[in-house]
Each structure stands twice: as structure tokens, then as C-alpha cells.
Tab-separated table of C-alpha atoms in Angstrom:
chain	number	residue	atom	x	y	z
O	1	MET	CA	-24.622	1.516	7.131
O	2	LEU	CA	-24.932	1.402	3.191
O	3	SER	CA	-25.819	-2.148	1.962
O	4	ASP	CA	-24.968	-1.521	-2.150
O	5	PRO	CA	-21.453	-1.993	-3.181
O	6	ARG	CA	-22.056	1.170	-5.024
O	7	ASP	CA	-23.744	3.351	-2.860
O	8	ILE	CA	-20.603	3.164	-0.854
O	9	GLU	CA	-18.079	3.608	-3.722
O	10	ARG	CA	-20.205	6.633	-4.486
O	11	ALA	CA	-19.340	7.993	-0.833
O	12	ILE	CA	-15.813	6.570	-0.933
O	13	ASP	CA	-15.314	8.591	-4.750
O	14	GLU	CA	-16.650	11.604	-2.612
O	15	LEU	CA	-13.755	11.196	-0.202
O	16	ARG	CA	-11.100	10.779	-2.405
O	17	ALA	CA	-12.314	13.959	-4.169
O	18	HIS	CA	-12.589	15.690	-0.568
O	19	GLN	CA	-8.902	14.351	-0.181
O	20	GLN	CA	-7.734	15.469	-3.392
O	21	ALA	CA	-9.383	19.238	-2.873
O	22	VAL	CA	-7.855	19.370	0.532
O	23	LEU	CA	-4.361	18.275	-1.248
O	24	ALA	CA	-4.828	21.197	-3.448
O	25	ASP	CA	-5.723	23.701	-0.744
O	26	ASP	CA	-2.552	26.015	-0.488
O	27	SER	CA	-4.618	28.555	1.711
O	28	ARG	CA	-4.830	25.853	4.789
O	29	PRO	CA	-2.116	25.066	6.867
O	30	GLU	CA	-0.458	22.130	5.876
O	31	GLN	CA	-0.958	20.349	9.769
O	32	ASP	CA	-4.657	20.887	8.838
O	33	ARG	CA	-4.540	19.317	5.564
O	34	ARG	CA	-2.686	16.345	6.475
O	35	ASP	CA	-5.061	15.765	9.435
O	36	ALA	CA	-7.943	16.022	7.055
O	37	VAL	CA	-6.530	13.452	4.563
O	38	MET	CA	-5.735	11.117	7.447
O	39	LYS	CA	-9.068	11.326	8.674
O	40	ALA	CA	-10.229	10.572	5.219
O	41	ALA	CA	-7.922	7.928	4.563
O	42	GLY	CA	-9.433	6.171	7.630
O	43	GLU	CA	-12.884	6.714	6.570
O	44	ILE	CA	-12.207	5.269	2.966
O	45	ASN	CA	-10.648	2.037	4.547
O	46	ALA	CA	-13.360	1.188	6.682
O	47	LEU	CA	-15.670	1.879	3.688
O	48	GLU	CA	-13.623	-0.507	1.163
O	49	LYS	CA	-13.341	-3.399	3.580
O	50	GLN	CA	-17.267	-3.235	3.539
O	51	ALA	CA	-17.332	-2.884	-0.251
O	52	ARG	CA	-15.141	-5.752	-0.256
O	53	GLU	CA	-17.395	-8.162	1.805
O	54	LEU	CA	-20.212	-6.944	-0.329
O	55	ARG	CA	-18.310	-7.412	-3.430
O	56	GLU	CA	-17.066	-11.106	-2.408
O	57	HIS	CA	-20.601	-11.839	-2.118
O	58	GLU	CA	-21.731	-10.440	-5.425
O	59	LEU	CA	-18.763	-12.806	-7.125
O	60	GLU	CA	-20.082	-15.780	-5.536
O	61	GLN	CA	-22.847	-15.031	-6.725
O	62	ALA	CA	-21.812	-14.652	-10.003
O	63	ARG	CA	-19.725	-17.830	-9.885
O	64	ALA	CA	-22.834	-20.028	-8.899
O	65	THR	CA	-24.394	-18.726	-11.673
O	66	VAL	CA	-22.183	-19.712	-13.920
O	67	THR	CA	-21.167	-23.103	-12.040
O	68	GLY	CA	-24.615	-24.036	-12.139
O	69	GLY	CA	-25.405	-23.671	-15.493
O	70	ARG	CA	-28.773	-21.139	-14.924
O	71	SER	CA	-29.501	-17.999	-15.519
O	72	ALA	CA	-30.180	-15.299	-12.731
O	73	ASP	CA	-31.150	-11.417	-12.033
O	74	LEU	CA	-27.640	-10.013	-11.310
O	75	ASP	CA	-27.008	-6.600	-10.970
O	76	GLY	CA	-24.232	-4.934	-13.200
O	77	ASP	CA	-21.230	-5.514	-11.153
O	78	ALA	CA	-22.129	-9.048	-10.653
O	79	GLU	CA	-23.326	-9.731	-14.266
O	80	SER	CA	-19.842	-8.352	-15.483
O	81	ALA	CA	-17.744	-10.686	-12.744
O	82	ARG	CA	-19.742	-13.428	-14.519
O	83	ALA	CA	-18.290	-12.134	-18.016
O	84	PHE	CA	-15.231	-12.004	-16.966
O	85	ILE	CA	-15.453	-15.714	-15.650
O	86	ASP	CA	-16.533	-16.611	-18.994
O	87	TYR	CA	-13.912	-14.278	-20.438
O	88	ALA	CA	-10.931	-16.537	-18.774
O	89	LYS	CA	-12.569	-19.526	-19.657
O	90	THR	CA	-13.215	-18.898	-23.198
O	91	GLY	CA	-12.065	-15.696	-24.282
O	92	GLU	CA	-15.652	-14.172	-25.239
O	93	VAL	CA	-15.731	-10.656	-24.572
O	94	LYS	CA	-19.754	-9.884	-23.836
O	95	ASN	CA	-21.455	-6.651	-23.534
O	96	ALA	CA	-21.035	-6.454	-19.570
O	97	LEU	CA	-17.365	-6.142	-19.863
O	98	SER	CA	-15.260	-2.965	-20.969
O	99	THR	CA	-12.398	-3.312	-22.618
O	100	SER	CA	-9.430	-1.631	-22.437
O	101	ASP	CA	-8.399	1.486	-24.522
O	102	ASP	CA	-4.549	1.313	-23.732
O	103	ALA	CA	-2.054	-0.156	-25.891
O	104	ASN	CA	-2.098	-3.669	-24.405
O	105	GLY	CA	-5.635	-4.059	-25.011
O	106	GLY	CA	-7.860	-6.891	-22.723
O	107	VAL	CA	-10.720	-6.244	-20.743
O	108	ILE	CA	-11.230	-4.206	-17.539
O	109	VAL	CA	-11.229	-6.117	-14.598
O	110	PRO	CA	-14.455	-5.911	-12.926
O	111	LYS	CA	-14.881	-4.158	-9.401
O	112	PRO	CA	-15.725	-7.503	-7.746
O	113	ILE	CA	-12.363	-9.156	-8.763
O	114	ILE	CA	-10.282	-6.330	-8.164
O	115	ALA	CA	-11.297	-6.302	-4.661
O	116	ALA	CA	-10.432	-9.737	-4.261
O	117	ILE	CA	-7.274	-9.117	-6.067
O	118	ILE	CA	-6.514	-6.148	-3.385
O	119	ASP	CA	-7.581	-8.094	-0.673
O	120	VAL	CA	-4.980	-10.676	-1.797
O	121	VAL	CA	-2.262	-8.061	-1.804
O	122	ARG	CA	-3.186	-5.945	1.325
O	123	LYS	CA	-2.643	-9.413	3.168
O	124	GLN	CA	0.599	-9.925	2.150
O	125	ASN	CA	2.145	-6.449	2.116
O	126	PRO	CA	3.105	-5.492	5.709
O	127	ILE	CA	4.301	-1.822	4.380
O	128	LEU	CA	1.245	-1.027	2.342
O	129	ALA	CA	-1.104	-2.400	5.568
O	130	ASP	CA	0.226	0.605	7.742
O	131	ALA	CA	1.206	3.076	5.309
O	132	THR	CA	-1.480	5.685	4.037
O	133	LEU	CA	-2.798	4.288	0.430
O	134	PHE	CA	-4.124	6.848	-1.695
O	135	THR	CA	-6.288	5.116	-4.817
O	136	LEU	CA	-6.683	6.598	-8.281
O	137	ASP	CA	-9.594	6.268	-10.270
O	138	LYS	CA	-9.527	8.098	-13.627
O	139	PRO	CA	-7.794	6.791	-16.664
O	140	GLY	CA	-4.705	8.651	-17.335
O	141	SER	CA	-4.519	9.878	-13.709
O	142	VAL	CA	-1.306	8.246	-12.381
O	143	THR	CA	-0.001	11.066	-9.983
O	144	ILE	CA	-0.503	12.908	-6.488
O	145	GLU	CA	0.821	15.989	-5.200
O	146	LEU	CA	1.045	15.440	-1.365
O	147	PRO	CA	2.158	18.437	0.441
O	148	ARG	CA	4.724	17.939	3.643
O	149	LYS	CA	5.701	21.150	6.013
O	150	THR	CA	9.318	21.839	6.002
O	151	GLY	CA	9.770	24.932	8.419
O	152	LYS	CA	7.691	26.278	11.347
O	153	THR	CA	5.787	29.638	11.743
O	154	ALA	CA	7.672	31.844	13.823
O	155	GLY	CA	6.654	33.304	17.193
O	156	ALA	CA	7.726	35.061	20.310
O	157	TRP	CA	6.832	36.223	23.668
O	158	VAL	CA	5.759	39.690	23.510
O	159	ALA	CA	4.491	42.377	25.761
O	160	GLU	CA	1.056	43.249	26.239
O	161	GLY	CA	1.288	46.650	24.411
O	162	ALA	CA	4.035	45.801	22.289
O	163	ALA	CA	4.441	45.779	18.492
O	164	ARG	CA	4.197	42.545	17.182
O	165	PRO	CA	6.062	42.425	13.779
O	166	THR	CA	5.335	40.068	11.121
O	167	THR	CA	6.801	36.495	11.429
O	168	THR	CA	8.016	34.145	8.908
O	169	SER	CA	5.264	31.720	7.234
O	170	PRO	CA	5.993	28.499	7.244
O	171	THR	CA	7.374	26.906	4.563
O	172	THR	CA	5.849	23.452	2.651
O	173	ALA	CA	7.204	21.211	-0.063
O	174	LYS	CA	5.408	18.426	-2.117
O	175	GLN	CA	5.831	15.156	-2.717
O	176	THR	CA	5.105	13.662	-5.971
O	177	LEU	CA	3.437	10.313	-5.341
O	178	THR	CA	3.282	8.253	-8.702
O	179	CYS	CA	2.009	5.083	-10.074
O	180	PHE	CA	3.971	2.862	-12.508
O	181	GLU	CA	2.993	0.247	-14.273
O	182	TRP	CA	3.443	-3.405	-13.357
O	183	TYR	CA	2.558	-6.841	-15.129
O	184	ALA	CA	1.768	-10.309	-14.657
O	185	ASN	CA	1.577	-12.953	-16.753
O	186	PRO	CA	-0.052	-16.416	-15.162
O	187	GLU	CA	-0.717	-19.181	-17.640
O	188	ALA	CA	-3.012	-22.172	-17.406
O	189	THR	CA	-4.114	-24.955	-19.567
O	190	GLN	CA	-7.461	-25.077	-21.435
O	191	THR	CA	-8.296	-28.106	-19.955
O	192	PHE	CA	-7.537	-26.762	-16.314
O	193	LEU	CA	-9.653	-23.655	-17.326
O	194	ASP	CA	-12.365	-25.825	-18.679
O	195	THR	CA	-12.613	-28.696	-15.657
O	196	VAL	CA	-11.469	-27.073	-12.572
O	197	GLN	CA	-14.215	-25.355	-10.766
O	198	GLY	CA	-13.020	-21.987	-9.244
O	199	ALA	CA	-10.167	-21.528	-11.957
O	200	ASP	CA	-10.999	-17.871	-11.913
O	201	GLU	CA	-9.968	-17.819	-8.250
O	202	TRP	CA	-6.687	-19.244	-9.509
O	203	LEU	CA	-6.371	-16.570	-11.933
O	204	GLN	CA	-7.113	-13.580	-9.285
O	205	ALA	CA	-5.094	-15.185	-6.582
O	206	ASP	CA	-2.114	-15.401	-8.978
O	207	ILE	CA	-2.558	-11.803	-10.057
O	208	GLY	CA	-2.844	-10.902	-6.478
O	209	ASP	CA	0.189	-12.896	-5.671
O	210	THR	CA	2.460	-11.501	-8.243
O	211	PHE	CA	1.139	-7.792	-7.731
O	212	ALA	CA	2.019	-8.256	-3.868
O	213	GLU	CA	5.414	-9.543	-4.565
O	214	ILE	CA	6.092	-6.919	-6.991
O	215	TRP	CA	4.730	-3.928	-5.258
O	216	GLY	CA	5.863	-4.952	-1.994
O	217	THR	CA	9.518	-5.261	-3.400
O	218	GLY	CA	9.161	-2.122	-4.787
O	219	LEU	CA	7.864	-0.406	-1.392
O	220	ALA	CA	10.710	-1.654	0.685
O	221	VAL	CA	13.838	-1.263	-1.776
O	222	GLY	CA	12.061	0.232	-5.230
O	223	THR	CA	14.914	2.623	-6.733
O	224	GLY	CA	12.611	5.579	-7.562
O	225	SER	CA	10.819	7.420	-10.214
O	226	GLY	CA	14.167	7.534	-12.349
O	227	ASN	CA	13.941	3.855	-12.748
O	228	THR	CA	9.963	3.613	-13.253
O	229	GLN	CA	9.190	2.181	-9.718
O	230	PRO	CA	8.422	3.206	-6.037
O	231	THR	CA	10.840	4.992	-4.059
O	232	GLY	CA	11.001	2.313	-1.414
O	233	LEU	CA	11.033	2.503	2.925
O	234	PHE	CA	14.491	1.429	3.195
O	235	THR	CA	15.985	3.424	0.385
O	236	ALA	CA	14.793	6.578	1.280
O	237	THR	CA	18.368	7.057	2.868
O	238	SER	CA	18.471	11.039	1.969
O	239	PHE	CA	15.135	11.826	2.878
O	240	TYR	CA	14.630	10.360	6.334
O	241	THR	CA	17.067	10.699	9.773
O	242	THR	CA	19.395	7.878	9.586
O	243	ARG	CA	20.916	6.172	12.981
O	244	LEU	CA	24.878	5.119	12.732
O	245	SER	CA	25.727	1.792	14.443
O	246	SER	CA	28.690	1.570	16.841
O	247	THR	CA	30.503	-1.224	14.914
O	248	ALA	CA	30.384	-2.206	11.255
O	249	ASP	CA	28.036	-4.409	9.459
O	250	ALA	CA	25.951	-4.657	12.897
O	251	LEU	CA	23.078	-3.010	14.539
O	252	ASP	CA	23.509	-2.249	18.241
O	253	ALA	CA	21.391	-1.832	21.284
O	254	GLN	CA	22.072	1.625	22.223
O	255	GLN	CA	21.502	2.533	18.245
O	256	ILE	CA	17.662	1.091	18.750
O	257	LEU	CA	17.399	2.679	22.217
O	258	GLY	CA	18.599	6.326	20.835
O	259	ALA	CA	16.244	5.837	17.699
O	260	TYR	CA	13.627	5.413	20.432
O	261	PHE	CA	14.094	8.493	22.038
O	262	GLN	CA	15.074	10.251	18.923
O	263	LEU	CA	11.472	9.785	17.215
O	264	PRO	CA	9.246	12.735	17.987
O	265	ALA	CA	6.929	11.942	20.735
O	266	LYS	CA	3.838	12.631	18.322
O	267	PHE	CA	4.969	9.759	16.237
O	268	LEU	CA	5.503	7.168	18.872
O	269	ALA	CA	2.294	6.180	19.567
O	270	GLY	CA	2.055	4.376	16.001
O	271	ALA	CA	5.314	3.751	15.659
O	272	LYS	CA	6.674	0.293	15.067
O	273	PHE	CA	10.037	-1.302	13.414
O	274	TYR	CA	10.332	-3.063	10.481
O	275	GLY	CA	12.819	-5.289	9.163
O	276	ASN	CA	13.444	-9.026	7.744
O	277	GLY	CA	13.048	-11.766	9.847
O	278	ALA	CA	17.123	-12.468	10.147
O	279	THR	CA	17.635	-8.818	11.469
O	280	PHE	CA	15.222	-9.637	14.096
O	281	ALA	CA	16.639	-13.024	15.043
O	282	ALA	CA	20.059	-11.212	15.206
O	283	LEU	CA	18.457	-8.608	17.498
O	284	SER	CA	16.827	-11.250	19.620
O	285	ALA	CA	20.646	-12.060	20.829
O	286	LEU	CA	21.262	-8.676	22.071
O	287	ALA	CA	20.423	-7.019	25.448
O	288	TRP	CA	19.899	-3.804	26.666
O	289	PRO	CA	23.434	-2.306	28.318
O	290	SER	CA	23.375	-2.307	32.029
O	291	LEU	CA	19.851	-3.499	32.480
O	292	ASN	CA	21.332	-7.302	33.839
O	293	ASN	CA	21.284	-8.940	30.205
O	294	THR	CA	17.515	-7.678	29.591
O	295	PRO	CA	16.644	-9.286	25.978
O	296	LEU	CA	16.315	-6.366	23.206
O	297	VAL	CA	13.514	-8.165	22.132
O	298	ARG	CA	10.368	-9.673	24.234
O	299	TRP	CA	7.248	-11.153	23.574
O	300	GLU	CA	4.260	-9.712	24.188
O	301	SER	CA	0.968	-11.642	23.850
O	302	GLY	CA	2.629	-13.659	21.428
O	303	GLN	CA	3.882	-10.989	19.341
O	304	PRO	CA	7.922	-9.564	19.398
O	305	THR	CA	8.311	-6.358	20.302
O	306	ILE	CA	11.170	-4.028	21.080
O	307	MET	CA	10.681	-1.260	23.483
O	308	GLY	CA	7.067	-2.018	23.712
O	309	LYS	CA	6.743	-1.308	20.081
O	310	PRO	CA	5.575	-4.074	17.298
O	311	VAL	CA	7.858	-5.617	15.373
O	312	VAL	CA	6.696	-6.199	11.389
O	313	ILE	CA	8.408	-8.722	9.448
O	314	CYS	CA	9.125	-7.466	5.946
O	315	ASP	CA	10.696	-10.134	3.984
O	316	ASP	CA	11.980	-7.313	1.279
O	317	ALA	CA	14.291	-5.181	3.498
O	318	PRO	CA	17.718	-5.143	3.109
O	319	ALA	CA	20.117	-8.018	5.032
O	320	ILE	CA	22.355	-6.794	7.965
O	321	GLY	CA	25.521	-5.911	6.328
O	322	ASN	CA	28.434	-3.200	5.498
O	323	GLY	CA	26.355	0.183	4.455
O	324	ALA	CA	22.982	-1.401	4.518
O	325	PHE	CA	20.164	0.027	6.620
O	326	PRO	CA	18.221	-3.000	7.476
O	327	LEU	CA	15.992	-1.477	10.350
O	328	ALA	CA	13.210	1.274	10.062
O	329	PHE	CA	11.703	2.955	13.077
O	330	GLY	CA	8.414	5.065	12.798
O	331	ASP	CA	4.687	5.461	11.958
O	332	LEU	CA	4.282	4.533	8.478
O	333	ALA	CA	0.890	6.035	8.232
O	334	ARG	CA	2.278	9.830	8.798
O	335	GLY	CA	5.454	8.803	7.218
O	336	TYR	CA	5.197	6.490	3.772
O	337	ALA	CA	2.308	6.933	1.175
O	338	ALA	CA	1.526	4.222	-1.098
O	339	GLY	CA	-0.654	4.978	-4.438
O	340	LEU	CA	-2.895	2.532	-6.235
O	341	HIS	CA	-4.636	2.854	-9.605
O	342	SER	CA	-7.969	0.736	-9.375
O	343	ARG	CA	-7.980	0.051	-13.379
O	344	ILE	CA	-6.515	-3.273	-13.939
O	345	SER	CA	-6.804	-4.878	-17.392
O	346	VAL	CA	-6.250	-8.487	-18.756
O	347	LEU	CA	-5.752	-9.507	-21.904
O	348	ARG	CA	-6.170	-13.547	-22.722
O	349	ASP	CA	-3.417	-14.949	-25.104
O	350	PRO	CA	-4.028	-18.670	-26.245
O	351	PHE	CA	-1.446	-18.387	-28.985
O	352	THR	CA	1.732	-17.337	-27.645
O	353	ASN	CA	2.499	-20.430	-25.679
O	354	LYS	CA	0.451	-23.441	-26.347
O	355	PRO	CA	-0.943	-25.341	-24.948
O	356	PHE	CA	-1.065	-22.844	-22.271
O	357	VAL	CA	-3.317	-19.712	-22.200
O	358	GLY	CA	-1.550	-16.503	-20.606
O	359	PHE	CA	-3.515	-13.965	-19.020
O	360	TYR	CA	-1.387	-10.825	-19.102
O	361	SER	CA	-2.362	-8.521	-16.725
O	362	THR	CA	-1.289	-4.581	-16.057
O	363	GLY	CA	-1.983	-1.928	-13.537
O	364	ARG	CA	-0.566	0.854	-11.630
O	365	ALA	CA	0.923	1.496	-8.394
O	366	GLY	CA	3.666	3.632	-6.323
O	367	GLY	CA	5.399	4.789	-3.307
O	368	VAL	CA	7.163	7.128	-1.797
O	369	PRO	CA	8.538	8.663	1.547
O	370	TRP	CA	5.810	11.237	2.763
O	371	ASP	CA	6.992	13.079	6.169
O	372	PRO	CA	10.798	13.206	6.848
O	373	LYS	CA	10.241	13.170	10.464
O	374	ALA	CA	7.893	10.135	11.005
O	375	VAL	CA	10.609	7.285	10.087
O	376	LEU	CA	13.881	6.862	11.297
O	377	LEU	CA	16.399	4.673	9.290
O	378	LEU	CA	18.919	2.325	11.183
O	379	LYS	CA	22.310	1.758	9.264
O	380	SER	CA	24.182	-1.579	10.203
O	381	ASP	CA	27.431	0.079	9.961
O	382	ASN	CA	29.631	2.794	11.751
O	383	ALA	CA	30.432	5.065	8.841
């Protein structure tokens, strides 16, 4: 097992490069490419978790150095974390920090602190927790082309000595995953920064909370690249298959039962139901038809389920109503892709809103539906 976060990140970079090469290799069957990308994504997630733990240790080491007022032999990343903490308090840009070259200016957030911010986001974002996440690293790189199959290769039964005419080739399409710019601007007084131990933790938590809220809304109901934001899971009604209710302004049990059996079997193993709390509260009042009032929503090991599938509460999902799509069912790991650029910059601004010090933070993230067969959207309407 690797014990140095830099070695882990090099391994992650190699896996990401492998993903990019697989995505660009049109000679490989689409399913082979998808399987290879998904396998690499799983390995990356495991390595990122290990790297975050090591980065957190480095960050604690840097904090101890700052608050203890002593010098220490720190490696490059821990030194940059300490320099960022000093920057947050005083505005001094030390050599250990990299300055941003974009129009916003500021400094590039060091990796240990980015890891802590992203960890906050992942814990708060239910769609991101299940979707396949692609991370971009290079400055200026904001898009990924994701292949998907749109048609099957034809085939037929044939006699042993009969001719085999050429069959049609599978057809593929590409989904463009774009990372759009987001920003946060937390403020604190200089007195707070000078006197409160852990002021940097407050800063990264506030940035993480804002990022999670912005990205979470975009991944749920974002209106797409035309509006410089993700295409949300619940707004991709022309991409995913949709199912109607039997009545207006409501979901019904037969509709949900039909969705369960309509989802292709290969996606059922990883399938979950996604909606807001009010939607699942309404579903809790329903019973399965002709099953002696058996409740639709059941509790297993303290967690709500429908047809044995987990219920995931997504606060940003649409409410039940006329024309709305408040419920999604499917395998998000295969049906939805999220993108994150690992470069986040912070500009310290002590002048605009005195006596507060602002921390204007910017980054890039996105999301796009991927496999149209992996997710179903349920409409709370009968037309």
C-alpha cells in the first residue's frame, strides 16, 4: 500500500490518463470502454480516499506548526498548506503558494486543503456520491467526451456452411461533460482570523458548504450548457425514458412498480430511488395495488426502501406537481457523469466590505446524463 500522497496522486494521474486514452479509443467496443472506465473510476475513488486521509494528516501537521509558533521540517504540500493558512490570516503570499493566472487572481488552494473541501462536498451531495466522477487537472481543460452506445451490432442464426453477410456496426454517440465556473465569497473579520483557532477550518468548510449547495442544485435541476451550468438528473427529460402517473399532480404505486420492471436487468443491481423528503413522505402513504395494503415504502435495517431498493433523499429534487418529474430510479454510476476540476483559487479581499475580509473562491464543476437506459424519470402527471 502506498504511504506517500504524492505517490498515490501519481497513480491517480496514471489512471486518469488511462481513462482518457480509453475514452478516445474509438476502435474498442463501447461496452469495453465503459467497463474499463468504470473499473478505473473505482480504483481512483479508493486511492483518493487514501490520499485524503494522508492529506488530512499533513494539514493537521501544518496547523500545529502555525498555532504552535514553531518551525518544522514539512514536505512541500504541508508547507504549502501552512502558507495558505498564513495567507488566510495575513494576506502574505509566500513562495510555497502558487498564484492563479486567471482573471480573478488569488492563489491556488493547496492539495491538502482541496482534499478537505472536496470531502465536505461529497458527504453533502447524494447525486455526486453515486454518479461516476471524472476529475480534470490541467489548467484550461474543462471538457471530457464520454462515449455511449446508441445501437446494437446486428447478428443472426446461420447454417454451418451458409454465407455470412456483413452485419451493421454498432452506433455510438458522445456526451460532452463540461466543467462550468462556480464561486463562493465567505467573509470574516480580521479579529476572527487573528484570534480564533481553526479559522482556516471554518474557511474551507464554508467554501465546501457553498460548493456543495451550488453543485448539488446543478446536478439535480441544472438547465444545461446553454446556461453555463450542469444538465441536472431531474431535468434530462428528453434524454432518459419517462413514465407517466395515472393521475395529475401525483405519483402512483403502479407507475413505480412499472418503472422497477422497465429498468433493464443489468442496471437493477445498482439502482436506487432519488427524490426529496416530501416526495418520499407522500409515497409512504401509498400501498401496493392488490397486496392487502402492503406499504409502498418499507424500512430495512433502519433505512427506507422501495421494492428492496434504497431511497436517497435529494433536497434539490423537484416537488410533486403538475408537469414535474420528482422521482428518478436507476443506476447513477452508469447513467450520470459528474466532472470536477481540481484547481480551486482563492483571492483574499480585505478592502471591499470593511471590516470584513472576503475570500473570493472559484472553481469548475459539471454534470451530464450519460446512459439513457440506466435511469428512468417518473412524472407526477398523467399527460
